[in-house]
Short mmCIF file of C-alpha atoms and ligand atoms in Angstrom, two decimals:
data_model
loop_
_atom_site.label_atom_id
_atom_site.label_comp_id
_atom_site.label_asym_id
_atom_site.label_seq_id
_atom_site.Cartn_x
_atom_site.Cartn_y
_atom_site.Cartn_z
CA MET A 1 24.23 -20.47 7.27
CA THR A 2 26.98 -19.49 4.70
CA LEU A 3 26.24 -16.00 3.30
CA SER A 4 27.03 -14.80 -0.26
CA PRO A 5 29.39 -11.72 -0.07
CA ASP A 6 26.41 -9.52 -0.95
CA ALA A 7 24.05 -11.10 1.50
CA LYS A 8 26.91 -10.62 4.26
CA ARG A 9 27.19 -7.07 3.47
CA PHE A 10 23.37 -6.44 4.25
CA HIS A 11 23.48 -8.79 7.21
CA ASP A 12 26.41 -6.38 8.46
CA VAL A 13 24.20 -3.24 7.90
CA ALA A 14 21.37 -4.82 9.70
CA GLY A 15 23.75 -5.56 12.77
CA ARG A 16 24.88 -1.88 12.87
CA LEU A 17 21.53 -0.39 12.54
CA SER A 18 20.22 1.48 15.59
CA LEU A 19 16.33 1.04 15.68
CA PRO A 20 13.88 3.73 16.43
CA SER A 21 11.93 2.75 19.44
CA GLN A 22 9.82 5.71 20.41
CA ALA A 23 6.71 7.56 19.11
CA PHE A 24 7.43 10.58 17.27
CA ILE A 25 5.29 13.43 18.41
CA ASP A 26 5.74 17.12 17.88
CA GLY A 27 9.15 16.88 16.46
CA ARG A 28 10.67 14.54 18.97
CA PHE A 29 10.90 10.85 19.79
CA GLN A 30 8.99 10.10 23.19
CA ALA A 31 7.97 7.05 25.28
CA ALA A 32 4.24 6.03 25.17
CA HIS A 33 2.24 8.12 27.83
CA SER A 34 1.64 4.59 29.68
CA GLY A 35 5.27 3.70 29.33
CA ARG A 36 4.32 0.38 27.71
CA THR A 37 6.09 -1.08 24.66
CA PHE A 38 5.58 -3.86 22.22
CA GLU A 39 7.89 -6.30 20.49
CA THR A 40 8.70 -6.10 16.80
CA LEU A 41 10.11 -9.25 15.13
CA ASN A 42 12.24 -10.21 12.36
CA PRO A 43 9.88 -12.46 10.22
CA ALA A 44 12.96 -14.12 8.72
CA THR A 45 14.22 -15.23 12.15
CA GLY A 46 11.24 -15.29 14.27
CA ASN A 47 13.38 -13.06 16.90
CA VAL A 48 12.43 -9.89 18.67
CA ILE A 49 14.40 -7.08 17.18
CA GLY A 50 13.46 -4.29 19.28
CA LEU A 51 10.81 -2.75 21.51
CA VAL A 52 8.64 0.15 20.31
CA ALA A 53 6.44 2.51 22.34
CA LYS A 54 2.88 1.18 22.37
CA ALA A 55 1.00 4.42 21.52
CA GLU A 56 -2.73 4.41 22.63
CA ALA A 57 -5.35 6.93 22.90
CA ALA A 58 -3.46 9.48 25.12
CA ASP A 59 -0.49 9.46 22.63
CA VAL A 60 -2.73 9.97 19.76
CA ASP A 61 -4.48 12.82 21.44
CA LEU A 62 -0.88 14.35 22.13
CA ALA A 63 -0.18 13.84 18.31
CA VAL A 64 -3.41 15.38 17.27
CA THR A 65 -2.81 18.48 19.61
CA ALA A 66 0.62 18.83 17.95
CA ALA A 67 -0.61 18.40 14.56
CA ARG A 68 -3.52 20.97 14.99
CA ARG A 69 -1.17 23.58 16.63
CA SER A 70 1.13 23.36 13.65
CA PHE A 71 -1.74 23.43 11.42
CA ARG A 72 -2.99 26.61 13.17
CA ASP A 73 0.35 28.34 13.15
CA GLY A 74 0.47 28.25 9.50
CA SER A 75 4.26 27.49 9.24
CA TRP A 76 3.31 24.65 6.90
CA SER A 77 -0.28 25.11 6.11
CA ARG A 78 0.01 28.57 4.90
CA CYS A 79 3.71 28.75 3.72
CA ALA A 80 4.52 29.48 0.32
CA PRO A 81 4.12 26.50 -1.94
CA GLU A 82 7.67 26.90 -3.06
CA HIS A 83 8.88 26.37 0.45
CA ARG A 84 6.64 23.13 0.84
CA LYS A 85 8.24 22.08 -2.60
CA SER A 86 11.90 22.53 -1.36
CA VAL A 87 11.34 20.69 1.85
CA LEU A 88 9.70 17.52 0.11
CA LEU A 89 12.57 17.76 -2.49
CA ARG A 90 14.89 17.70 0.35
CA LEU A 91 13.10 14.75 2.04
CA ALA A 92 13.20 12.86 -1.31
CA GLN A 93 17.01 13.52 -1.54
CA LEU A 94 17.48 12.21 2.19
CA VAL A 95 15.44 9.15 1.52
CA ARG A 96 17.84 8.47 -1.54
CA ASP A 97 20.86 9.00 0.74
CA HIS A 98 19.65 6.62 3.45
CA ALA A 99 17.98 4.15 0.96
CA GLU A 100 20.42 1.27 2.01
CA GLU A 101 19.75 1.79 5.81
CA LEU A 102 16.12 2.22 5.35
CA ALA A 103 15.74 -1.01 3.09
CA VAL A 104 17.47 -3.05 5.50
CA LEU A 105 15.46 -1.69 8.23
CA GLU A 106 12.31 -2.41 6.31
CA SER A 107 13.47 -5.90 5.35
CA ILE A 108 14.20 -7.01 8.82
CA ASP A 109 11.14 -5.63 10.12
CA SER A 110 8.85 -7.00 7.49
CA GLY A 111 10.52 -10.04 5.90
CA LYS A 112 10.43 -8.41 2.59
CA THR A 113 13.26 -9.15 0.10
CA ILE A 114 16.12 -6.53 0.24
CA THR A 115 15.81 -6.33 -3.65
CA ASP A 116 12.15 -5.13 -3.25
CA CYS A 117 13.09 -2.90 -0.35
CA LEU A 118 15.81 -1.20 -2.28
CA ALA A 119 13.55 -0.67 -5.40
CA GLU A 120 10.68 0.71 -3.23
CA ILE A 121 12.95 2.76 -1.03
CA GLY A 122 15.72 3.88 -3.31
CA GLU A 123 13.35 4.63 -6.21
CA HIS A 124 9.75 4.86 -5.42
CA VAL A 125 9.53 6.47 -2.20
CA PRO A 126 11.78 9.43 -3.17
CA THR A 127 9.79 9.62 -6.41
CA PHE A 128 6.63 10.16 -4.52
CA PHE A 129 8.07 12.97 -2.31
CA GLN A 130 9.64 14.55 -5.44
CA TRP A 131 6.64 14.42 -7.61
CA TYR A 132 4.13 15.77 -4.99
CA GLY A 133 6.55 18.21 -3.93
CA GLU A 134 6.92 19.57 -7.49
CA LEU A 135 2.98 19.72 -7.55
CA ALA A 136 2.90 21.84 -4.50
CA ASP A 137 3.58 25.05 -6.49
CA LYS A 138 1.72 23.92 -9.60
CA SER A 139 -1.72 23.26 -8.30
CA PHE A 140 -4.21 26.09 -9.07
CA GLY A 141 -7.58 26.96 -7.94
CA LYS A 142 -10.33 28.29 -10.50
CA VAL A 143 -12.26 31.35 -11.34
CA ALA A 144 -15.82 30.66 -12.17
CA PRO A 145 -17.49 32.38 -15.05
CA THR A 146 -19.77 35.37 -13.78
CA GLY A 147 -20.99 38.78 -14.80
CA GLU A 148 -18.95 41.87 -14.33
CA ASP A 149 -20.84 42.51 -11.18
CA ALA A 150 -19.13 39.35 -9.47
CA LEU A 151 -15.71 37.58 -9.00
CA ALA A 152 -16.09 33.98 -7.93
CA LEU A 153 -12.85 32.27 -6.83
CA ILE A 154 -12.64 28.49 -6.32
CA LEU A 155 -9.96 27.85 -3.77
CA LYS A 156 -8.46 24.56 -2.75
CA GLU A 157 -7.28 24.62 1.10
CA PRO A 158 -5.53 21.98 3.09
CA VAL A 159 -8.17 20.00 4.89
CA GLY A 160 -6.41 20.17 8.36
CA VAL A 161 -5.11 17.30 10.55
CA VAL A 162 -5.15 13.97 8.60
CA GLY A 163 -4.94 10.47 10.19
CA LEU A 164 -2.88 7.97 7.87
CA VAL A 165 -3.51 4.59 8.83
CA LEU A 166 -1.18 2.03 7.11
CA PRO A 167 -0.71 -1.77 6.34
CA TRP A 168 2.17 -3.85 6.73
CA ASN A 169 2.68 -5.08 3.37
CA PHE A 170 4.57 -2.00 1.89
CA PRO A 171 5.28 -0.19 5.05
CA LEU A 172 7.25 3.00 3.88
CA LEU A 173 5.81 3.02 0.34
CA MET A 174 2.24 3.17 1.60
CA ALA A 175 3.38 5.98 4.08
CA ALA A 176 4.90 7.78 1.11
CA TRP A 177 1.61 7.20 -0.99
CA LYS A 178 -0.34 9.29 1.48
CA LEU A 179 2.24 11.57 3.13
CA ALA A 180 3.64 13.01 -0.07
CA PRO A 181 0.28 14.39 -1.41
CA ALA A 182 -1.02 15.16 2.25
CA LEU A 183 2.05 17.26 2.94
CA ALA A 184 2.16 18.76 -0.55
CA CYS A 185 -1.40 20.19 0.24
CA GLY A 186 -0.21 21.66 3.57
CA CYS A 187 -2.02 19.36 5.91
CA SER A 188 -0.50 18.24 9.33
CA THR A 189 -0.48 14.31 9.74
CA VAL A 190 -0.79 11.62 12.32
CA VAL A 191 0.61 8.34 10.93
CA LYS A 192 -0.21 5.13 12.29
CA PRO A 193 2.03 2.22 10.88
CA ALA A 194 0.94 -1.15 11.24
CA GLU A 195 1.91 -2.85 14.51
CA GLN A 196 3.91 -5.47 12.49
CA THR A 197 6.19 -2.88 10.65
CA PRO A 198 6.53 0.27 12.85
CA LEU A 199 10.25 0.93 12.30
CA SER A 200 10.58 2.63 8.74
CA ALA A 201 7.80 5.31 9.17
CA LEU A 202 9.62 6.44 12.54
CA ARG A 203 13.00 6.82 10.80
CA LEU A 204 11.05 8.78 7.98
CA ALA A 205 9.81 11.21 10.47
CA GLU A 206 13.32 11.88 11.65
CA LEU A 207 14.53 12.53 8.25
CA ALA A 208 11.44 14.81 7.55
CA MET A 209 12.59 17.11 10.46
CA GLU A 210 16.05 17.17 9.06
CA ALA A 211 14.61 18.12 5.64
CA GLY A 212 13.02 21.13 7.39
CA LEU A 213 9.39 20.10 8.16
CA PRO A 214 8.11 22.00 11.13
CA ALA A 215 7.51 20.13 14.35
CA GLY A 216 4.01 18.70 14.65
CA VAL A 217 3.32 18.33 11.05
CA LEU A 218 4.38 14.79 10.79
CA ASN A 219 3.62 12.61 13.95
CA VAL A 220 4.07 8.70 13.96
CA VAL A 221 2.22 6.75 16.48
CA PRO A 222 3.25 3.12 16.48
CA GLY A 223 0.69 0.95 18.14
CA PHE A 224 -2.08 -1.23 17.63
CA GLY A 225 -5.27 -1.24 15.50
CA GLU A 226 -7.72 -1.78 18.27
CA THR A 227 -6.19 1.06 20.47
CA ALA A 228 -4.21 3.57 18.39
CA GLY A 229 -5.97 2.99 15.12
CA GLN A 230 -9.41 3.27 16.65
CA ALA A 231 -8.37 6.47 18.58
CA ILE A 232 -7.55 7.93 15.15
CA GLY A 233 -10.86 6.77 13.57
CA ARG A 234 -12.80 8.20 16.57
CA HIS A 235 -10.78 11.38 17.20
CA ARG A 236 -13.02 14.53 17.00
CA ASP A 237 -10.24 16.79 15.94
CA ILE A 238 -9.01 14.80 13.00
CA ASP A 239 -10.49 16.24 9.85
CA VAL A 240 -9.91 13.26 7.43
CA VAL A 241 -8.69 9.65 7.63
CA SER A 242 -6.96 7.98 4.85
CA PHE A 243 -6.78 4.02 5.45
CA THR A 244 -5.07 1.23 3.62
CA GLY A 245 -5.87 -2.24 4.94
CA SER A 246 -8.35 -4.85 4.85
CA THR A 247 -12.03 -4.34 3.91
CA GLU A 248 -13.06 -5.61 7.36
CA VAL A 249 -11.17 -2.82 9.12
CA GLY A 250 -12.06 -0.21 6.39
CA ALA A 251 -15.65 -0.81 7.35
CA LEU A 252 -14.70 -0.08 11.11
CA PHE A 253 -13.42 3.37 10.11
CA LEU A 254 -16.71 4.22 8.45
CA ARG A 255 -18.36 3.23 11.71
CA TYR A 256 -15.77 5.32 13.83
CA ALA A 257 -16.51 8.24 11.68
CA SER A 258 -20.32 8.03 11.95
CA GLU A 259 -19.87 7.73 15.73
CA SER A 260 -17.55 10.77 15.99
CA ASN A 261 -17.29 13.76 13.94
CA LEU A 262 -18.37 12.44 10.52
CA LYS A 263 -14.95 12.92 9.04
CA PRO A 264 -14.61 11.78 5.43
CA VAL A 265 -12.58 8.37 5.39
CA GLY A 266 -10.33 7.54 2.15
CA LEU A 267 -10.44 3.58 1.93
CA GLU A 268 -7.87 1.48 0.00
CA MET A 269 -8.82 -2.17 0.75
CA GLY A 270 -8.58 -5.66 -0.10
CA GLY A 271 -8.96 -7.49 -3.37
CA LYS A 272 -9.33 -10.81 -5.25
CA SER A 273 -8.03 -9.58 -8.36
CA PRO A 274 -8.30 -11.62 -11.60
CA LEU A 275 -5.57 -12.19 -14.39
CA VAL A 276 -7.27 -13.37 -17.51
CA VAL A 277 -5.57 -14.96 -20.46
CA LEU A 278 -7.70 -14.93 -23.41
CA ASP A 279 -7.85 -17.30 -26.49
CA ASP A 280 -5.30 -15.31 -28.51
CA ALA A 281 -2.64 -14.45 -26.00
CA GLU A 282 0.86 -15.73 -26.48
CA ILE A 283 2.01 -17.86 -23.59
CA ASP A 284 5.52 -16.50 -23.63
CA ASP A 285 8.11 -15.78 -21.01
CA HIS A 286 6.77 -12.33 -20.58
CA LEU A 287 3.39 -13.58 -19.89
CA ILE A 288 4.54 -16.33 -17.46
CA SER A 289 6.96 -14.17 -15.48
CA ASN A 290 4.15 -11.53 -15.12
CA ALA A 291 1.75 -14.11 -14.01
CA VAL A 292 4.17 -15.59 -11.45
CA SER A 293 4.83 -12.02 -10.12
CA ALA A 294 1.18 -11.31 -9.93
CA ALA A 295 0.76 -14.06 -7.41
CA CYS A 296 4.27 -14.30 -5.55
CA TRP A 297 5.74 -10.91 -5.60
CA ASN A 298 6.04 -9.75 -2.06
CA GLY A 299 5.06 -13.41 -1.07
CA GLY A 300 1.67 -12.69 -2.37
CA GLN A 301 1.08 -10.31 0.30
CA ASN A 302 -0.15 -7.53 -2.21
CA CYS A 303 -3.66 -6.21 -2.48
CA SER A 304 -3.56 -6.07 -6.11
CA ALA A 305 -2.11 -9.50 -6.63
CA ASN A 306 -3.78 -11.83 -9.22
CA MET A 307 -4.68 -15.08 -7.40
CA ARG A 308 -7.48 -15.98 -9.56
CA GLN A 309 -5.72 -16.70 -13.06
CA ILE A 310 -8.56 -17.28 -15.33
CA VAL A 311 -7.37 -18.93 -18.65
CA HIS A 312 -9.16 -19.84 -21.76
CA ALA A 313 -9.59 -23.77 -22.05
CA LYS A 314 -7.45 -23.90 -25.16
CA GLN A 315 -4.54 -22.13 -23.44
CA LYS A 316 -4.83 -23.79 -20.05
CA GLU A 317 -2.51 -26.73 -20.40
CA ALA A 318 0.44 -24.67 -21.95
CA PHE A 319 -0.16 -21.92 -19.44
CA LEU A 320 -0.28 -24.33 -16.38
CA GLN A 321 2.91 -26.11 -17.35
CA LYS A 322 4.88 -22.95 -17.78
CA VAL A 323 3.52 -21.11 -14.59
CA VAL A 324 4.36 -24.18 -12.56
CA GLU A 325 7.91 -24.01 -14.08
CA GLY A 326 8.08 -20.19 -13.17
CA VAL A 327 6.96 -20.85 -9.69
CA THR A 328 9.22 -23.86 -9.31
CA ALA A 329 12.31 -21.49 -10.30
CA LEU A 330 11.51 -18.85 -7.54
CA LYS A 331 14.12 -18.61 -4.89
CA VAL A 332 12.59 -18.46 -1.44
CA GLY A 333 14.73 -17.73 1.58
CA ASP A 334 17.02 -15.23 3.36
CA PRO A 335 15.36 -11.64 2.53
CA LEU A 336 18.70 -10.15 2.83
CA ASP A 337 20.31 -12.13 0.23
CA PRO A 338 19.76 -10.26 -3.22
CA GLU A 339 19.28 -13.42 -4.95
CA THR A 340 16.19 -14.18 -2.95
CA GLN A 341 12.80 -13.42 -4.71
CA MET A 342 10.39 -14.28 -1.92
CA GLY A 343 11.17 -13.50 1.74
CA ALA A 344 9.18 -14.62 4.86
CA MET A 345 5.54 -14.01 5.60
CA VAL A 346 5.03 -11.13 7.88
CA THR A 347 4.06 -12.99 11.10
CA HIS A 348 3.68 -16.58 12.21
CA GLU A 349 -0.08 -16.05 12.38
CA HIS A 350 -0.37 -14.82 8.78
CA MET A 351 1.83 -17.73 7.54
CA GLU A 352 -0.68 -20.15 9.38
CA ARG A 353 -3.62 -18.50 7.93
CA VAL A 354 -2.27 -18.63 4.30
CA ALA A 355 -1.27 -22.34 4.85
CA SER A 356 -4.92 -22.92 6.13
CA TYR A 357 -6.06 -21.86 2.66
CA VAL A 358 -3.86 -24.41 1.01
CA ASP A 359 -5.62 -27.01 3.16
CA LYS A 360 -8.94 -25.61 2.29
CA GLY A 361 -8.15 -25.62 -1.35
CA ARG A 362 -7.07 -29.40 -1.19
CA ARG A 363 -10.32 -30.11 0.70
CA GLU A 364 -12.42 -28.28 -1.72
CA GLY A 365 -11.04 -30.63 -4.50
CA ALA A 366 -8.60 -28.34 -6.08
CA ARG A 367 -5.65 -29.99 -7.74
CA VAL A 368 -2.28 -29.41 -6.35
CA ALA A 369 -0.16 -28.53 -9.54
CA TYR A 370 2.63 -27.22 -7.33
CA ALA A 371 3.66 -27.46 -3.84
CA ASN A 372 6.91 -27.61 -1.89
CA ASP A 373 7.38 -28.03 1.81
CA GLY A 374 11.27 -27.17 1.73
CA LYS A 375 12.26 -25.37 4.90
CA HIS A 376 14.31 -21.96 4.99
CA GLY A 377 15.24 -21.56 8.57
CA GLN A 378 13.51 -20.59 11.63
CA GLY A 379 11.38 -17.83 10.27
CA PHE A 380 7.88 -17.50 8.72
CA PHE A 381 8.53 -18.97 5.53
CA LEU A 382 6.02 -20.47 3.08
CA ASN A 383 6.54 -21.83 -0.31
CA PRO A 384 4.25 -20.83 -3.06
CA THR A 385 1.50 -23.29 -4.16
CA VAL A 386 -0.28 -23.57 -7.50
CA PHE A 387 -3.79 -25.04 -7.71
CA ASP A 388 -5.30 -26.23 -10.98
CA GLY A 389 -9.08 -27.18 -11.31
CA VAL A 390 -10.12 -24.16 -9.06
CA THR A 391 -13.93 -23.48 -9.47
CA PRO A 392 -15.38 -19.89 -8.96
CA ASP A 393 -17.25 -21.06 -5.98
CA MET A 394 -14.43 -22.29 -3.95
CA ALA A 395 -13.15 -20.25 -0.92
CA ILE A 396 -9.81 -20.06 -2.59
CA ALA A 397 -11.33 -18.26 -5.52
CA ARG A 398 -13.56 -15.99 -3.49
CA GLU A 399 -11.62 -14.84 -0.38
CA GLU A 400 -8.44 -12.66 -0.12
CA ILE A 401 -5.55 -15.15 0.82
CA PHE A 402 -2.81 -12.52 0.88
CA GLY A 403 -0.10 -15.31 0.33
CA PRO A 404 1.52 -17.16 -2.58
CA VAL A 405 -1.66 -19.36 -3.56
CA LEU A 406 -2.13 -19.16 -7.16
CA GLY A 407 -5.44 -20.71 -8.32
CA VAL A 408 -5.87 -21.69 -12.17
CA ILE A 409 -9.64 -21.35 -13.30
CA GLU A 410 -10.48 -22.75 -16.73
CA ALA A 411 -12.81 -20.73 -18.76
CA ALA A 412 -14.72 -22.19 -21.84
CA ASP A 413 -14.27 -19.14 -23.76
CA ASN A 414 -13.72 -15.40 -23.62
CA ALA A 415 -17.30 -14.45 -22.33
CA GLU A 416 -17.25 -17.00 -19.58
CA ALA A 417 -13.61 -15.71 -18.43
CA LEU A 418 -15.21 -12.25 -18.21
CA ASP A 419 -18.15 -13.66 -16.32
CA ILE A 420 -15.90 -15.25 -13.88
CA ALA A 421 -13.75 -12.34 -13.60
CA LEU A 422 -16.59 -10.17 -12.50
CA ASP A 423 -18.00 -12.55 -10.01
CA THR A 424 -16.32 -10.99 -6.77
CA PRO A 425 -17.14 -8.33 -4.25
CA TYR A 426 -13.76 -6.69 -4.88
CA GLY A 427 -12.78 -4.31 -7.70
CA LEU A 428 -9.22 -3.25 -7.12
CA HIS A 429 -7.12 -4.66 -10.13
CA ALA A 430 -7.24 -6.85 -13.21
CA SER A 431 -4.63 -8.10 -15.81
CA VAL A 432 -5.82 -9.25 -19.24
CA PHE A 433 -3.53 -10.86 -21.78
CA THR A 434 -4.54 -10.79 -25.37
CA ARG A 435 -3.03 -9.68 -28.68
CA ASP A 436 -6.32 -8.17 -29.70
CA MET A 437 -6.77 -4.43 -28.85
CA ASP A 438 -10.55 -4.57 -29.27
CA LYS A 439 -10.77 -7.58 -26.73
CA ALA A 440 -8.55 -5.61 -24.60
CA MET A 441 -10.56 -2.66 -24.45
CA HIS A 442 -13.85 -4.58 -24.02
CA PHE A 443 -12.37 -6.18 -20.79
CA ALA A 444 -10.95 -2.93 -19.61
CA ARG A 445 -14.43 -1.30 -20.02
CA ARG A 446 -16.51 -4.13 -18.60
CA LEU A 447 -14.31 -4.83 -15.54
CA PRO A 448 -15.37 -2.76 -12.41
CA CYS A 449 -12.01 -2.21 -10.94
CA GLY A 450 -9.47 0.80 -10.28
CA THR A 451 -6.76 -0.50 -12.42
CA VAL A 452 -6.81 -2.71 -15.41
CA SER A 453 -3.37 -3.59 -16.76
CA ILE A 454 -2.99 -5.06 -20.23
CA ASN A 455 -0.52 -7.56 -21.28
CA CYS A 456 1.18 -7.08 -17.83
CA PHE A 457 0.87 -6.99 -14.18
CA SER A 458 1.07 -3.26 -13.14
CA GLU A 459 -0.21 -0.94 -10.40
CA GLY A 460 0.80 1.94 -12.70
CA ASP A 461 2.99 4.43 -11.24
CA VAL A 462 3.05 7.79 -9.21
CA LYS A 463 1.18 9.61 -11.85
CA THR A 464 -1.72 7.20 -12.15
CA PRO A 465 -4.51 7.01 -9.61
CA PHE A 466 -4.94 3.75 -7.73
CA GLY A 467 -7.80 2.58 -5.76
CA GLY A 468 -10.84 0.28 -5.83
CA TYR A 469 -14.45 -0.16 -6.97
CA LYS A 470 -16.90 -1.85 -4.85
CA GLN A 471 -15.54 -3.39 -1.49
CA SER A 472 -11.92 -2.76 -2.40
CA GLY A 473 -12.12 1.12 -1.96
CA SER A 474 -14.07 4.27 -1.56
CA LEU A 475 -14.06 6.99 -4.22
CA ALA A 476 -10.74 8.23 -2.84
CA ARG A 477 -7.63 7.52 -4.90
CA ASP A 478 -3.95 7.30 -3.95
CA ASN A 479 -1.41 8.48 -6.49
CA GLY A 480 -1.79 10.77 -9.27
CA VAL A 481 -3.04 14.37 -9.10
CA GLU A 482 -6.30 12.72 -7.87
CA ALA A 483 -4.62 11.95 -4.56
CA MET A 484 -4.62 15.55 -3.59
CA ASP A 485 -8.45 15.54 -3.55
CA GLN A 486 -8.22 13.47 -0.37
CA TYR A 487 -6.46 16.35 1.61
CA VAL A 488 -8.17 19.51 0.26
CA GLN A 489 -11.31 21.24 0.93
CA THR A 490 -13.02 23.30 -2.00
CA LYS A 491 -13.94 26.90 -0.90
CA THR A 492 -15.91 29.49 -2.98
CA VAL A 493 -15.09 33.08 -2.46
CA TRP A 494 -17.91 35.31 -3.91
CA PHE A 495 -17.05 39.08 -4.52
CA HIS A 496 -19.77 41.46 -5.23
CA LEU A 497 -18.12 44.22 -7.64
CA LYS A 498 -19.47 47.69 -8.04
CA PRO A 499 -19.32 48.95 -11.40
CA THR A 500 -16.80 51.96 -11.65
CA GLY A 501 -16.10 54.45 -14.13
P1 NAD B 601 -5.47 -4.43 8.49
O1 NAD B 601 -6.81 -3.99 8.03
O2 NAD B 601 -5.40 -5.62 9.54
O3 NAD B 601 -4.68 -3.23 9.16
C1 NAD B 601 -4.55 -2.01 8.51
C2 NAD B 601 -4.20 -0.88 9.46
O4 NAD B 601 -5.35 -0.78 10.27
C3 NAD B 601 -3.08 -1.36 10.40
O5 NAD B 601 -2.44 -0.09 10.70
C4 NAD B 601 -3.77 -1.69 11.91
O6 NAD B 601 -3.18 -1.54 13.14
C5 NAD B 601 -5.12 -0.89 11.68
N1 NAD B 601 -6.03 -1.65 12.40
C6 NAD B 601 -6.32 -2.93 12.43
N2 NAD B 601 -7.52 -3.22 13.17
C7 NAD B 601 -8.09 -2.01 13.51
C8 NAD B 601 -9.20 -1.49 14.25
N3 NAD B 601 -10.02 -2.34 14.85
N4 NAD B 601 -9.38 -0.26 14.43
C9 NAD B 601 -8.56 0.73 13.84
N5 NAD B 601 -7.52 0.31 13.25
C10 NAD B 601 -7.30 -1.05 12.92
O7 NAD B 601 -4.62 -4.74 7.20
P2 NAD B 601 -3.10 -5.30 7.12
O8 NAD B 601 -3.32 -6.79 7.54
O9 NAD B 601 -2.22 -4.63 7.76
O10 NAD B 601 -2.90 -5.26 5.51
C11 NAD B 601 -3.37 -6.17 4.67
C12 NAD B 601 -4.75 -5.62 3.95
O11 NAD B 601 -4.52 -4.54 3.23
C13 NAD B 601 -5.23 -6.53 2.79
O12 NAD B 601 -6.50 -6.76 2.83
C14 NAD B 601 -4.50 -5.75 1.49
O13 NAD B 601 -5.56 -6.11 0.45
C15 NAD B 601 -4.85 -4.33 1.91
N6 NAD B 601 -4.02 -3.45 1.14
C16 NAD B 601 -4.83 -2.64 0.41
C17 NAD B 601 -4.01 -1.73 -0.41
C18 NAD B 601 -4.68 -0.78 -1.27
O14 NAD B 601 -4.07 0.19 -2.06
N7 NAD B 601 -5.99 -1.03 -1.77
C19 NAD B 601 -2.62 -1.83 -0.36
C20 NAD B 601 -1.97 -2.52 0.61
C21 NAD B 601 -2.83 -3.48 1.45
#
């Protein structure tokens, strides 16, 4: 393979990386209690890049013990909020300083493009630590109105030890979405990265110690869902779990909680989000590049991806032609090449699962408007597919595929477009394109989902809450001031005051 100079530079960085391989518990790296390890692969080559400690229930227990001890000793949970702020700001800066190393680590562990990894890790991850660090000393309690014989304080206290269970599609970004507010609130944490992508969270834990986080406040237990994940879900000394992943596993966390200590569980789960093009939308380059990103960004491995693209009948042909042109132009291949726009699927198994939906779409009678069986090396690469003639009853229109399979559904009019958009058990995100503000607001109000983006494909930013209605989430939200609610308890302190003087 001939590499461009930029790609070669990132391959060289990859060659020099020393990969974390142990669990991070109580401020230090350590082997799994059992001594077992598991392989982590580079999806772009299919090769094993390292062995990682296989944390199981005993390791989760050690991590929870360390987290509880650190929570009780108060070095983080009861310290001055200005101190928490300064540590989180230092961590933000350390992530920026190590952005290239972390981005390459993320790319080789996940198959994500280096361009996306640099944006996520160089810009967004530090922004989260900075923004929540800044909030740490600006979050106030309340005083309730009372007569003069009383004083009623409403206090917000860190909830305690929180378990953070993460997916593989945005490994470090999802860690930051949860860790930044949890740490800003003063909680101690046990993080379980997805088994497919354990490396970046481990390296982050090391940087957090360098930033001054006390030992035990941030523990990382790399391991599998059924063992390490379940041990977190069922642990009686974990006060709250915040989970991001599939709806199926989210439901298991509710069961684990009900069968253990009734811990609250914040759930951010799957989706089958619509993108709706109304009768008056302009089918211009902006709309098309957003529609293509909505389906193909991160290889379609994105919870808020818009795979159901519902288009008004009079716009359908123009839209389809341009969206196919847009998808055709996408550069799929070596994730470490900055020119690449779509890297590899995370695992061979996931690639096969997505490919099986392409077969299913064909069998269901959808028309293939774009497909490409070009190869990109030994890894888990899958080119995008565009289906036309998708109907709302097809599996490819109903089930979360989590890969680059864009389905165009024609709607007779705007009202039918809304009915089709509503016809899903999920409620994470929707994109609506129109030039008419009234229509935009009508759709925004009617769509039961956590985020509606108008005339763009967007998940908002650090300041705006993100989460799902229906089977995409619980009432918990990541991001925004609202994320803090997952990690605090509310306490009333009622004083009886004697009249004096
Ligand atoms: P997943 O549900 O398979 O795994 C998520 C996490 O749960 C992993 O850490 C995994 O090890 C753990 N897990 C798996 N089985 C478990 C079990 N039996 N008990 C306890 N823990 C278990 O999800 P995934 O494949 O890693 O990620 C893809 C899913 O995540 C998609 O459905 C996607 O929509 C969703 N997602 C949602 C958001 C959001 O904010 N709503 C963001 C990213 C991804």
